[in-house]
Amino acid sequence: MAQIPEPPAPSSAVPSAAPTSADVARLAGVSRATVSYVLNNSSAVRISEATRRRVQEAAEELGYVPHAAARSLRAGHSRMVLMPSPSVPAGPLYSQFFNDLQWALGRLDYTVVQYGGMGLRGDEAARAWAELRPVAVIVPGGGLGPQGVHVLKRSGARAVVIMGPECIEGAHTLLLDHGEVGHSAGVHLLARGRRRIGVVTPREPGLDAFSGPRLDGVRRAVDGTAATVTELPLAYREDAAAGLAGRWRSLGLDAVFTYNDEYAQLLMRALQDERVSVPDETAVVGADDLMLGRLLRPRLSTVHIELPSGQDLAELVDRAVRDPACAPRVHDSLGARVVHRESS
Amino acid sequence: MAQIPEPPAPSSAVPSAAPTSADVARLAGVSRATVSYVLNNSSAVRISEATRRRVQEAAEELGYVPHAAARSLRAGHSRMVLMPSPSVPAGPLYSQFFNDLQWALGRLDYTVVQYGGMGLRGDEAARAWAELRPVAVIVPGGGLGPQGVHVLKRSGARAVVIMGPECIEGAHTLLLDHGEVGHSAGVHLLARGRRRIGVVTPREPGLDAFSGPRLDGVRRAVDGTAATVTELPLAYREDAAAGLAGRWRSLGLDAVFTYNDEYAQLLMRALQDERVSVPDETAVVGADDLMLGRLLRPRLSTVHIELPSGQDLAELVDRAVRDPACAPRVHDSLGARVVHRESS
DNA sequence: TTGAAAGCGATACCAG
DNA sequence: CTGGTATCGCTTTCAA
């Protein structure tokens, strides 16, 4: 099967096809098997130093890069940990967590891949993720049913970790009960003697998954007391905040819990521009304990959220991967506690 | 073809291996080829309605999920756009951009994958990325040489887009010259009559790639004038800011440009706690035009950065993929302009 | 110590 | 209209 050599490609044009291990083998004058042994440092077999060097030089010269898909197809598994990216731009809290996690999993020799699920919902998305045959999947936020988990496991995922409000059959769950966040805030405000509590919820779409439970948490806290809860939808814009602040006194509230510290900053600024005094007239409590809260005057009281560390989650994933028999557990995480500063 | 129903699998056990197209074919009583035709809606071939339904039902029943690696191995290409994730937690500006981009590429039927390169540098990393055989690679930040670009192209990447300070042979480049950011700020401060300019640079590692050029930009702006530039390293912590503010008057500065709005907020707060008046005694200019700047009092002057839209970049990628002959171009982007508010 | 060859799962060509 | 079959690039067992 004589092969006509291709003409040398012009240097700036599209380079000829990527070299395969067969090309390396040919150049080194050995078989593909030998190439594989050398390049993977296979300990099951001893290769002479001379051959080893010839292969390595050939690989270097051709700029050989192994084909991950072919490899994992053959191996029947990969070390890819898949993490669908959230559909809304993540906050600083999440970014930090994700970075830690990525680093920690990297140290354990996993490859973290953040995948744009794009519009697919729940069990639909699970199918798309399963096509990649990841060894583990970490799903931030809910929306994945037992069906989806099953699909993933069937397709080879040895661990499915859900970070969300409810635990799902078959999956490890990091129970992130955002209700606790609102609840803490509510309890705190009640204890400070506040009775008419406003709750700012973002008008921005996609945040409902968090803001809903946080609101409910406040409701739960005041349940059975004489206090009231008023929902205050607010877009993250100056004019919207000014509007809300403008009719603030007519609302007759003596406290407000905002979705997070950023909304608190927005509202507090608008209230101050309206000469509504904080905390005397209205107490303000934010959430997420961002740095900016410490920089406000008065300093912002906030609900600190203790996420599991990236390190911890990485270890959980690794354990589950190595021992798939290990029963999916529910981990009650997300400690929420109020950091009392000056605004309440 | 009577099929003995499998006993219901124990719900919590590891499911049996993922079904392949061969399993579907067997259950439907057809060949694997037919399965492939049906499931891909192949128009090159006509399949009877009856067969079509049988195949689809079989696939449904088995919970068949195609194997992406096998598919792209066979096809010789994928529609994966790879984007190495930055090594430092990204700011809000970048998050927003990335989300747009992901969405826009999704609409063009690409799959965006953010990949944790983890510690590998430059051309080393390129090899790791090339293993995935992506159809395009978008690299935020520099650090990739012509070699790396070549490796990627050889391995099948039809487009390599670099978002960084210098243009690289063979790659499309979005020239993000952060020097312009500092330059605008410097020019602005000079025009406002300031002569002794401090520049806050983050002590946090990993931000040097941005803060260095921004600092140099200010230097360039004052070059040939009587004005001076003083670098002020600052960690993003309250105590560090208080320390800097404490010795502020001894520095004898009449203006400061901070790395970004967040550092500006941190410093401004500390200055105000020290009764240093802004802008009378010291003008403050931030960068990135974040919402928080508008909420400070005095309102923060800042350098607004016009990133290319995710939409635009997605179209650039798509064009380059469809027509690889299209010469790599350098796109001068990142318009930087000062938004003058009250702090300067 | 090295080589030949059998697949991994999906697709597309060419016969029937 | 449908079924064999070669093939993508790589790993690994078995023979030489």
XYZ file of C-alpha atoms (C1' of nucleotides) in Angstrom:
720
model
C 0.000 0.000 0.000
C 2.425 2.641 -1.230
C 1.693 6.074 0.112
C 2.467 9.142 -1.960
C 4.219 11.613 0.335
C 2.300 14.842 0.749
C 4.004 18.030 -0.378
C 5.403 20.058 2.506
C 2.726 22.418 3.770
C 3.497 26.137 3.633
C 4.566 27.156 7.097
C 1.756 29.575 7.830
C -1.022 27.495 6.325
C -3.012 24.894 8.193
C -0.492 22.284 9.305
C -0.820 18.746 8.070
C -2.792 16.355 10.201
C -1.653 15.675 13.720
C 0.936 12.909 14.007
C -0.264 9.680 15.563
C 1.587 7.140 17.590
C 1.986 5.190 14.367
C 3.938 8.070 12.863
C 6.183 8.127 15.873
C 6.657 4.375 15.626
C 7.591 4.612 11.960
C 10.101 7.378 12.541
C 11.655 5.565 15.477
C 11.633 2.267 13.632
C 9.620 0.433 16.278
C 6.064 -0.761 16.710
C 3.164 1.266 18.031
C 3.109 -0.892 21.120
C 6.619 0.120 21.993
C 5.750 3.752 21.537
C 2.881 3.377 23.953
C 5.075 1.666 26.511
C 7.731 4.329 26.372
C 5.426 7.314 26.392
C 3.420 5.980 29.321
C 6.441 4.844 31.281
C 4.773 1.475 31.456
C 6.303 -0.393 34.350
C 4.929 -3.723 33.204
C 7.556 -3.982 30.550
C 11.234 -3.185 30.217
C 12.447 -1.231 27.227
C 16.089 -0.723 26.369
C 17.477 2.729 26.949
C 18.408 3.060 23.307
C 14.899 2.353 22.060
C 13.446 4.549 24.735
C 15.545 7.481 23.578
C 14.797 6.900 19.917
C 11.078 6.933 20.633
C 11.225 10.036 22.762
C 13.230 11.891 20.170
C 10.863 10.871 17.426
C 7.886 12.037 19.479
C 9.603 15.307 20.203
C 10.536 15.888 16.599
C 7.049 15.255 15.289
C 5.432 17.228 18.090
C 3.362 14.218 18.975
C 0.373 14.834 21.219
C -1.698 11.846 22.338
C -5.384 11.827 21.524
C -7.366 11.992 24.751
C -10.562 10.666 23.207
C -8.863 7.631 21.747
C -7.145 6.957 24.998
C -10.212 7.090 27.172
C -12.204 5.156 24.615
C -9.717 2.364 24.870
C -9.342 2.638 28.627
C -13.086 2.683 29.171
C -12.856 5.521 31.648
C -11.340 8.939 32.144
C -10.404 11.143 35.048
C -12.651 13.968 34.016
C -14.745 15.630 36.674
C -17.559 17.487 35.045
C -19.067 20.577 36.507
C -21.853 22.251 34.590
C -21.423 25.987 34.747
C -24.229 27.861 36.445
C -26.552 29.726 34.125
C -26.071 33.042 35.892
C -22.751 34.810 36.343
C -21.423 33.440 39.586
C -20.806 35.617 42.593
C -17.441 35.971 44.289
C -18.347 33.328 46.851
C -18.909 30.722 44.198
C -15.887 31.750 42.138
C -13.653 31.275 45.120
C -15.152 27.918 45.944
C -14.856 26.728 42.386
C -11.231 27.771 42.181
C -10.353 25.897 45.339
C -12.174 22.842 44.141
C -10.442 22.884 40.815
C -7.088 23.197 42.442
C -7.772 20.443 44.953
C -9.028 18.039 42.313
C -6.059 18.895 40.164
C -3.786 17.809 42.989
C -5.611 14.482 43.047
C -4.877 14.158 39.341
C -8.388 14.767 38.122
C -9.150 17.051 35.247
C -11.885 19.518 35.989
C -14.034 20.551 33.123
C -16.673 23.226 33.370
C -19.268 22.557 30.771
C -21.762 24.954 29.315
C -25.009 23.069 29.563
C -26.779 25.965 27.865
C -30.470 26.031 28.375
C -31.007 22.334 28.872
C -32.918 21.593 32.022
C -32.439 18.858 34.540
C -32.627 15.376 33.161
C -32.240 16.664 29.611
C -28.925 18.155 30.589
C -27.889 14.951 32.305
C -27.966 13.157 28.987
C -25.711 15.771 27.414
C -23.255 15.495 30.290
C -23.324 11.715 30.154
C -22.080 11.802 26.578
C -18.714 12.894 27.905
C -18.500 9.859 30.201
C -17.066 11.781 33.150
C -15.862 9.833 36.159
C -17.698 12.238 38.428
C -20.200 15.029 38.125
C -20.670 17.928 40.479
C -23.918 19.769 40.018
C -24.281 23.184 41.594
C -27.905 24.048 42.232
C -30.785 21.661 42.008
C -32.868 20.779 38.990
C -31.539 17.272 38.609
C -33.913 14.427 39.371
C -33.260 10.811 40.305
C -33.648 9.966 36.640
C -30.806 12.237 35.689
C -28.617 10.777 38.386
C -29.378 7.317 37.132
C -28.444 8.235 33.572
C -25.131 9.611 34.741
C -24.307 6.593 36.854
C -25.213 4.227 34.076
C -22.897 6.063 31.763
C -20.003 5.445 34.067
C -20.025 8.299 36.553
C -18.784 6.802 39.800
C -19.860 9.821 41.788
C -22.625 12.333 41.395
C -22.545 15.179 43.869
C -25.420 17.579 44.056
C -25.058 20.894 45.790
C -28.620 21.898 46.285
C -31.682 22.219 48.450
C -32.947 18.644 48.345
C -31.316 15.276 48.434
C -31.717 13.063 45.413
C -31.825 9.287 45.399
C -28.478 7.855 44.375
C -26.455 11.024 44.608
C -24.213 12.439 47.244
C -25.803 15.616 48.386
C -24.293 18.693 49.899
C -27.410 20.106 51.396
C -27.284 23.806 50.777
C -30.357 24.985 52.571
C -30.590 28.644 51.793
C -33.597 28.761 54.050
C -31.150 28.732 56.930
C -29.653 31.960 55.676
C -32.956 33.774 55.810
C -33.871 32.067 59.033
C -30.743 33.278 60.824
C -31.358 36.789 59.633
C -34.971 36.659 60.769
C -34.116 35.340 64.202
C -31.443 37.967 64.584
C -33.729 40.817 63.629
C -36.461 39.584 65.969
C -33.955 39.384 68.778
C -32.968 42.960 68.081
C -36.584 43.924 68.640
C -37.580 44.458 65.015
C -41.119 43.574 64.036
C -41.822 44.765 60.525
C -39.279 43.101 58.282
C -38.748 43.761 54.595
C -36.964 41.218 52.437
C -35.255 42.389 49.267
C -35.372 39.837 46.458
C -33.530 40.372 43.166
C -35.598 41.045 40.100
C -32.787 39.558 38.055
C -33.853 36.203 36.672
C -31.964 33.089 37.628
C -31.450 34.057 41.226
C -34.863 32.788 42.314
C -33.369 29.465 43.265
C -31.531 31.193 46.080
C -33.729 34.140 46.894
C -36.906 32.099 47.253
C -35.597 29.870 50.034
C -33.941 32.801 51.755
C -37.264 34.621 51.820
C -39.055 31.549 53.089
C -36.460 31.211 55.803
C -37.311 34.629 57.124
C -41.000 33.762 57.027
C -40.299 30.631 59.026
C -38.426 32.653 61.600
C -41.279 35.059 62.254
C -43.885 32.335 62.180
C -45.953 32.459 65.346
C -44.731 35.897 66.314
C -46.425 39.215 65.828
C -43.824 40.266 63.261
C -44.577 40.676 59.565
C -42.590 39.980 56.429
C -42.849 42.082 53.277
C -41.230 41.021 50.029
C -39.461 43.828 48.193
C -38.446 42.957 44.639
C -35.521 45.102 43.552
C -33.529 45.322 40.354
C -29.798 45.813 40.801
C -29.832 49.385 39.515
C -29.417 52.722 41.206
C -32.710 54.116 40.005
C -34.637 51.109 41.208
C -33.061 51.449 44.626
C -33.812 55.152 44.699
C -37.432 54.399 43.884
C -37.713 51.905 46.694
C -36.014 54.248 49.127
C -38.331 57.049 48.043
C -41.376 55.196 49.264
C -39.555 53.658 52.213
C -41.259 55.551 55.006
C -44.663 54.736 53.577
C -43.805 51.053 53.924
C -43.434 51.408 57.658
C -40.660 48.839 58.004
C -38.153 48.804 60.822
C -35.785 46.244 59.316
C -34.728 44.779 56.002
C -32.923 41.619 55.015
C -31.405 41.807 51.575
C -30.653 38.972 49.231
C -26.942 39.549 49.685
C -24.411 42.193 50.655
C -24.385 43.767 47.218
C -28.091 44.450 47.307
C -27.645 45.679 50.859
C -25.042 48.156 49.711
C -27.299 49.322 46.913
C -30.261 49.802 49.214
C -28.329 51.274 52.100
C -26.850 53.910 49.875
C -30.281 54.844 48.590
C -31.717 54.945 52.107
C -28.938 57.220 53.281
C -29.549 59.514 50.333
C -33.138 59.705 51.575
C -31.962 60.425 55.111
C -33.382 57.193 56.449
C -31.057 56.404 59.312
C -29.480 52.971 59.623
C -29.820 51.222 61.992
C -31.987 53.536 64.121
C -34.888 53.859 61.772
C -34.251 50.710 59.765
C -31.919 47.824 60.484
C -30.161 46.276 57.486
C -28.820 42.756 57.260
C -27.116 41.383 54.174
C -25.812 37.963 53.294
C -22.660 36.228 52.010
C -20.282 38.227 54.197
C -18.484 39.902 51.331
C -15.599 42.250 51.948
C -17.643 45.215 50.850
C -19.912 44.881 53.861
C -17.028 45.665 56.175
C -16.319 48.790 54.172
C -19.769 50.297 54.453
C -20.610 52.829 57.131
C -22.315 51.752 59.277
C -20.595 48.409 58.882
C -23.001 45.890 57.479
C -24.403 43.065 59.546
C -24.541 40.000 57.374
C -25.156 36.284 57.296
C -21.877 34.458 56.907
C -22.154 31.316 54.861
C -19.795 28.467 55.528
C -19.468 26.542 52.303
C -17.683 23.224 52.389
C -14.099 23.813 51.341
C -12.981 22.856 47.884
C -10.525 20.544 49.567
C -13.273 18.696 51.421
C -15.415 18.280 48.373
C -12.469 17.068 46.340
C -11.765 14.409 48.938
C -15.391 13.375 48.969
C -15.328 12.961 45.214
C -12.098 11.020 45.315
C -13.387 8.654 47.980
C -16.578 8.042 46.047
C -14.652 7.378 42.855
C -12.286 4.911 44.453
C -14.992 3.106 46.334
C -18.231 3.292 44.391
C -19.847 0.984 46.901
C -19.612 3.829 49.364
C -23.205 4.776 49.915
C -24.287 8.178 48.753
C -24.523 10.299 51.826
C -26.255 13.491 52.641
C -23.909 16.051 54.067
C -25.520 18.843 55.922
C -23.383 21.755 55.050
C -23.769 25.465 54.659
C -23.453 26.720 58.151
C -25.208 30.064 58.285
C -24.522 32.438 61.117
C -25.125 36.110 61.607
C -22.133 38.418 61.817
C -23.406 41.285 63.864
C -21.893 44.622 62.940
C -23.307 48.113 63.068
C -26.203 48.137 60.643
C -28.627 46.211 62.848
C -37.463 -11.532 19.119
C -38.755 -12.196 22.590
C -36.662 -10.459 25.180
C -36.419 -11.758 28.672
C -36.981 -8.777 30.939
C -34.011 -8.146 33.167
C -34.623 -8.342 36.870
C -35.001 -4.843 38.245
C -31.562 -3.680 39.248
C -31.127 -2.931 42.918
C -31.769 0.777 42.953
C -28.692 1.883 44.851
C -26.132 -0.446 43.288
C -23.781 0.526 40.504
C -25.737 0.133 37.301
C -24.535 -2.284 34.677
C -22.296 -0.910 31.972
C -23.623 1.774 29.702
C -25.546 0.430 26.725
C -23.853 0.852 23.343
C -25.359 1.268 19.945
C -24.834 -2.460 19.531
C -27.150 -3.111 22.463
C -29.768 -0.903 20.918
C -29.351 -2.689 17.601
C -29.771 -6.077 19.233
C -32.895 -5.028 21.110
C -34.408 -3.458 18.016
C -33.375 -6.385 15.868
C -31.418 -4.299 13.373
C -27.768 -3.590 12.635
C -25.640 -0.968 14.311
C -25.524 0.967 11.082
C -29.267 1.367 11.075
C -29.198 2.547 14.659
C -26.681 5.184 13.734
C -28.761 6.350 10.790
C -31.914 6.642 12.829
C -30.395 8.347 15.825
C -28.594 10.903 13.697
C -31.525 11.533 11.406
C -29.196 10.757 8.560
C -30.673 12.273 5.437
C -28.410 10.283 3.131
C -30.496 7.209 3.644
C -34.157 6.388 3.975
C -35.350 4.223 6.810
C -38.871 2.829 7.095
C -41.073 4.375 9.725
C -41.503 1.035 11.438
C -37.781 0.416 11.834
C -37.263 3.981 12.888
C -39.782 3.620 15.703
C -38.390 0.298 16.850
C -34.921 1.768 17.107
C -36.066 4.840 18.947
C -38.052 2.798 21.418
C -35.133 0.492 22.019
C -32.815 3.430 22.624
C -35.314 4.972 24.980
C -35.829 1.771 26.896
C -32.146 1.131 27.379
C -31.441 4.729 28.213
C -28.889 4.840 25.447
C -26.465 7.750 25.507
C -23.963 8.095 22.656
C -20.296 8.148 23.540
C -18.842 11.539 22.646
C -15.251 10.320 22.576
C -16.024 7.498 20.182
C -17.994 9.815 17.986
C -15.333 12.465 17.688
C -12.633 9.864 17.272
C -14.470 8.539 14.283
C -15.433 11.936 12.952
C -11.933 13.285 13.326
C -13.174 16.511 14.838
C -15.459 17.911 17.488
C -17.285 21.137 18.141
C -15.577 21.769 21.410
C -14.297 25.244 22.109
C -11.759 25.095 24.838
C -11.153 27.903 27.240
C -8.559 27.421 29.916
C -9.810 28.864 33.163
C -7.754 31.701 34.565
C -5.570 30.804 37.514
C -7.011 33.529 39.727
C -10.666 33.893 40.651
C -12.086 36.024 37.906
C -13.605 39.394 38.573
C -17.176 40.330 37.743
C -16.125 41.852 34.435
C -14.614 38.616 33.226
C -17.467 36.478 34.568
C -19.953 38.499 32.613
C -17.908 38.308 29.464
C -17.413 34.601 29.797
C -21.111 34.004 30.319
C -22.005 35.966 27.214
C -19.419 34.141 25.199
C -20.612 30.787 26.359
C -24.159 31.632 25.513
C -23.262 33.007 22.084
C -21.145 29.998 21.175
C -23.899 27.740 22.409
C -26.259 29.374 19.959
C -23.791 28.573 17.188
C -23.885 24.958 18.309
C -20.455 24.850 19.841
C -19.804 23.283 23.188
C -17.792 25.475 25.491
C -15.511 23.738 27.897
C -13.596 25.544 30.571
C -10.561 23.528 31.386
C -8.438 23.655 34.481
C -4.917 23.753 33.120
C -3.617 23.834 36.683
C -0.160 25.141 37.041
C 1.098 24.325 33.589
C 2.636 27.295 31.878
C 2.427 28.444 28.303
C 3.519 25.925 25.756
C 3.410 23.143 28.329
C -0.255 23.854 28.820
C -0.827 23.963 25.082
C 0.118 20.315 24.839
C -2.377 19.386 27.530
C -5.108 21.326 25.762
C -4.215 19.810 22.427
C -4.900 16.345 23.803
C -8.572 17.204 23.792
C -8.482 18.063 20.077
C -10.720 21.122 20.393
C -11.906 22.846 17.254
C -10.982 26.193 18.747
C -9.123 27.531 21.734
C -9.636 30.849 23.437
C -6.825 31.839 25.740
C -7.434 34.624 28.243
C -4.220 36.293 29.260
C -0.899 35.838 27.561
C 1.751 33.265 28.270
C 1.266 31.299 25.087
C 4.050 31.440 22.528
C 4.075 30.779 18.788
C 5.151 27.235 19.588
C 2.074 26.616 21.635
C -0.133 28.016 18.921
C 1.523 25.754 16.414
C 0.960 22.692 18.565
C -2.697 23.540 18.893
C -3.159 24.123 15.188
C -1.374 20.943 14.313
C -3.654 19.023 16.605
C -6.671 20.229 14.705
C -7.619 23.537 16.263
C -8.974 25.629 13.420
C -8.875 28.795 15.477
C -6.693 29.996 18.290
C -7.745 33.272 19.829
C -5.510 34.980 22.319
C -6.815 37.714 24.554
C -3.667 39.308 25.765
C -1.090 42.042 25.582
C 0.915 40.874 22.579
C 0.040 39.338 19.255
C 1.339 35.884 18.530
C 2.237 34.493 15.133
C -0.526 32.286 13.817
C -3.188 33.231 16.311
C -6.032 35.663 16.206
C -5.359 38.229 18.836
C -7.680 40.415 20.804
C -5.199 42.975 21.910
C -6.018 43.780 25.496
C -3.583 46.522 26.290
C -4.052 47.248 29.948
C -1.499 49.976 29.589
C -4.280 52.042 28.037
C -6.234 51.780 31.263
C -3.473 53.290 33.333
C -2.679 55.775 30.607
C -6.234 57.160 30.537
C -6.228 57.516 34.274
C -2.865 59.283 34.237
C -3.908 61.707 31.525
C -7.118 62.438 33.362
C -5.389 63.127 36.657
C -2.830 65.387 35.007
C -5.621 67.318 33.313
C -7.240 67.792 36.695
C -4.053 69.419 37.879
C -2.681 66.562 39.969
C 1.056 66.104 40.043
C 2.002 63.529 42.635
C 0.249 60.348 41.672
C 0.125 57.132 43.676
C -0.731 53.847 41.989
C -2.181 51.051 44.066
C -1.112 47.589 42.921
C -2.531 44.407 44.467
C -0.231 42.335 46.605
C -2.337 39.340 45.696
C -0.361 37.078 43.379
C -1.623 36.393 39.881
C -2.862 39.893 39.233
C 0.542 41.171 38.131
C -0.306 40.456 34.525
C -2.876 43.242 34.694
C -1.519 45.549 37.351
C 1.936 45.803 35.816
C 0.775 47.204 32.487
C -1.710 49.485 34.214
C 1.069 50.937 36.314
C 3.306 51.344 33.280
C 0.479 53.108 31.503
C 0.362 55.756 34.205
C 4.112 56.143 33.983
C 3.841 56.644 30.242
C 1.204 59.308 30.777
C 3.345 61.415 33.108
C 6.464 60.923 31.049
C 7.969 64.265 30.184
C 5.904 66.162 32.736
C 6.886 67.278 36.182
C 4.527 64.790 37.775
C 5.697 61.759 39.732
C 4.404 58.232 40.074
C 4.645 56.214 43.274
C 3.778 52.522 43.391
C 1.724 51.507 46.418
C 1.445 47.759 46.901
C -1.689 46.931 48.872
C -3.199 43.682 50.052
C -6.971 43.451 49.800
C -7.541 43.623 53.537
C -8.906 46.284 55.838
C -5.854 46.436 58.061
C -3.515 46.825 55.124
C -5.605 49.693 53.828
C -5.689 51.303 57.272
C -1.926 51.060 57.430
C -1.508 52.748 54.084
C -4.019 55.435 54.980
C -2.235 56.003 58.274
C 0.927 57.095 56.551
C -0.916 58.777 53.722
C -0.089 62.372 54.540
C 3.576 61.538 54.863
C 3.505 60.314 51.275
C 2.535 63.730 50.053
C 0.365 62.495 47.185
C -2.462 64.474 45.655
C -3.957 61.669 43.590
C -4.176 57.901 43.448
C -5.100 55.451 40.733
C -6.104 52.080 42.074
C -5.870 48.750 40.335
C -9.636 48.562 40.153
C -12.811 49.869 41.784
C -12.680 47.345 44.586
C -9.268 48.468 45.710
C -10.476 52.040 45.312
C -13.359 51.341 47.656
C -11.038 49.747 50.165
C -8.606 52.634 50.099
C -11.211 55.367 49.977
C -12.881 54.015 53.065
C -9.584 53.935 54.912
C -8.738 57.455 53.786
C -12.084 58.747 54.976
C -11.574 57.064 58.328
C -8.317 59.045 58.512
C -10.134 62.252 57.580
C -8.253 62.584 54.316
C -10.741 64.364 52.107
C -11.546 63.043 48.656
C -11.187 64.615 46.157
C -9.916 67.863 47.721
C -6.844 66.494 49.368
C -6.479 63.387 47.225
C -8.203 62.470 44.007
C -9.118 58.808 43.561
C -9.623 56.999 40.262
C -10.539 53.342 40.017
C -10.909 51.011 37.086
C -13.377 48.519 35.595
C -16.438 50.709 36.174
C -18.133 48.357 38.588
C -21.510 49.144 40.053
C -20.030 49.697 43.479
C -18.191 52.784 42.273
C -21.479 54.524 41.646
C -22.560 53.742 45.166
C -19.618 55.294 46.926
C -19.726 58.838 48.254
C -18.159 60.732 46.667
C -19.043 58.782 43.548
C -15.964 57.093 42.180
C -14.283 58.234 38.982
C -13.178 55.180 37.107
C -11.764 53.851 33.865
C -14.458 52.125 31.904
C -13.212 49.170 29.923
C -14.966 48.199 26.752
C -14.387 44.505 26.255
C -15.386 42.946 22.966
C -18.818 41.420 23.394
C -19.170 37.696 23.798
C -21.298 37.793 20.682
C -18.523 39.364 18.630
C -15.911 36.933 19.799
C -18.209 34.010 19.141
C -18.691 35.200 15.583
C -14.973 35.618 15.131
C -14.417 32.066 16.290
C -17.127 30.724 14.043
C -15.759 32.516 11.001
C -12.270 31.242 11.666
C -13.526 27.699 12.111
C -15.534 27.706 8.919
C -12.800 29.299 6.879
C -9.413 28.334 8.290
C -7.744 30.093 5.387
C -8.935 33.330 6.912
C -5.757 34.972 8.052
C -5.261 35.442 11.757
C -5.929 39.069 12.436
C -5.094 41.367 15.246
C -8.110 43.100 16.666
C -7.436 46.150 18.658
C -9.982 46.034 21.381
C -10.335 47.133 24.951
C -11.390 50.709 24.611
C -10.492 52.465 27.856
C -12.081 55.767 28.754
C -12.384 57.676 31.970
C -15.793 58.067 33.542
C -15.493 61.244 35.503
C -17.544 61.308 38.674
C -16.955 63.019 41.987
C -13.812 61.496 43.387
C -11.376 63.302 41.105
C 12.858 -6.962 24.501
C 9.727 -6.242 20.761
C 5.814 -6.980 17.485
C 1.294 -8.486 15.831
C -3.334 -8.014 16.609
C -7.705 -7.514 19.116
C -10.645 -4.429 20.424
C -13.034 0.329 22.747
C -17.916 2.765 20.287
C -19.640 5.107 16.476
C -19.973 6.185 11.453
C -19.973 5.871 6.388
C -18.995 3.442 2.405
C -20.420 -0.181 -0.618
C -22.935 -4.451 -1.450
C -26.956 -6.834 -1.343
C -34.013 0.098 2.385
C -30.629 -2.554 5.323
C -26.360 -5.139 6.757
C -21.466 -6.113 6.759
C -17.182 -3.916 7.479
C -13.169 -0.814 7.532
C -11.666 2.841 10.192
C -10.490 6.679 13.758
C -5.923 6.449 17.648
C -4.637 4.127 21.382
C -3.663 0.321 24.969
C -2.710 -4.306 26.277
C -2.521 -9.239 25.993
C -0.183 -12.832 23.941
C 3.519 -14.783 21.031
C 7.777 -14.686 19.205
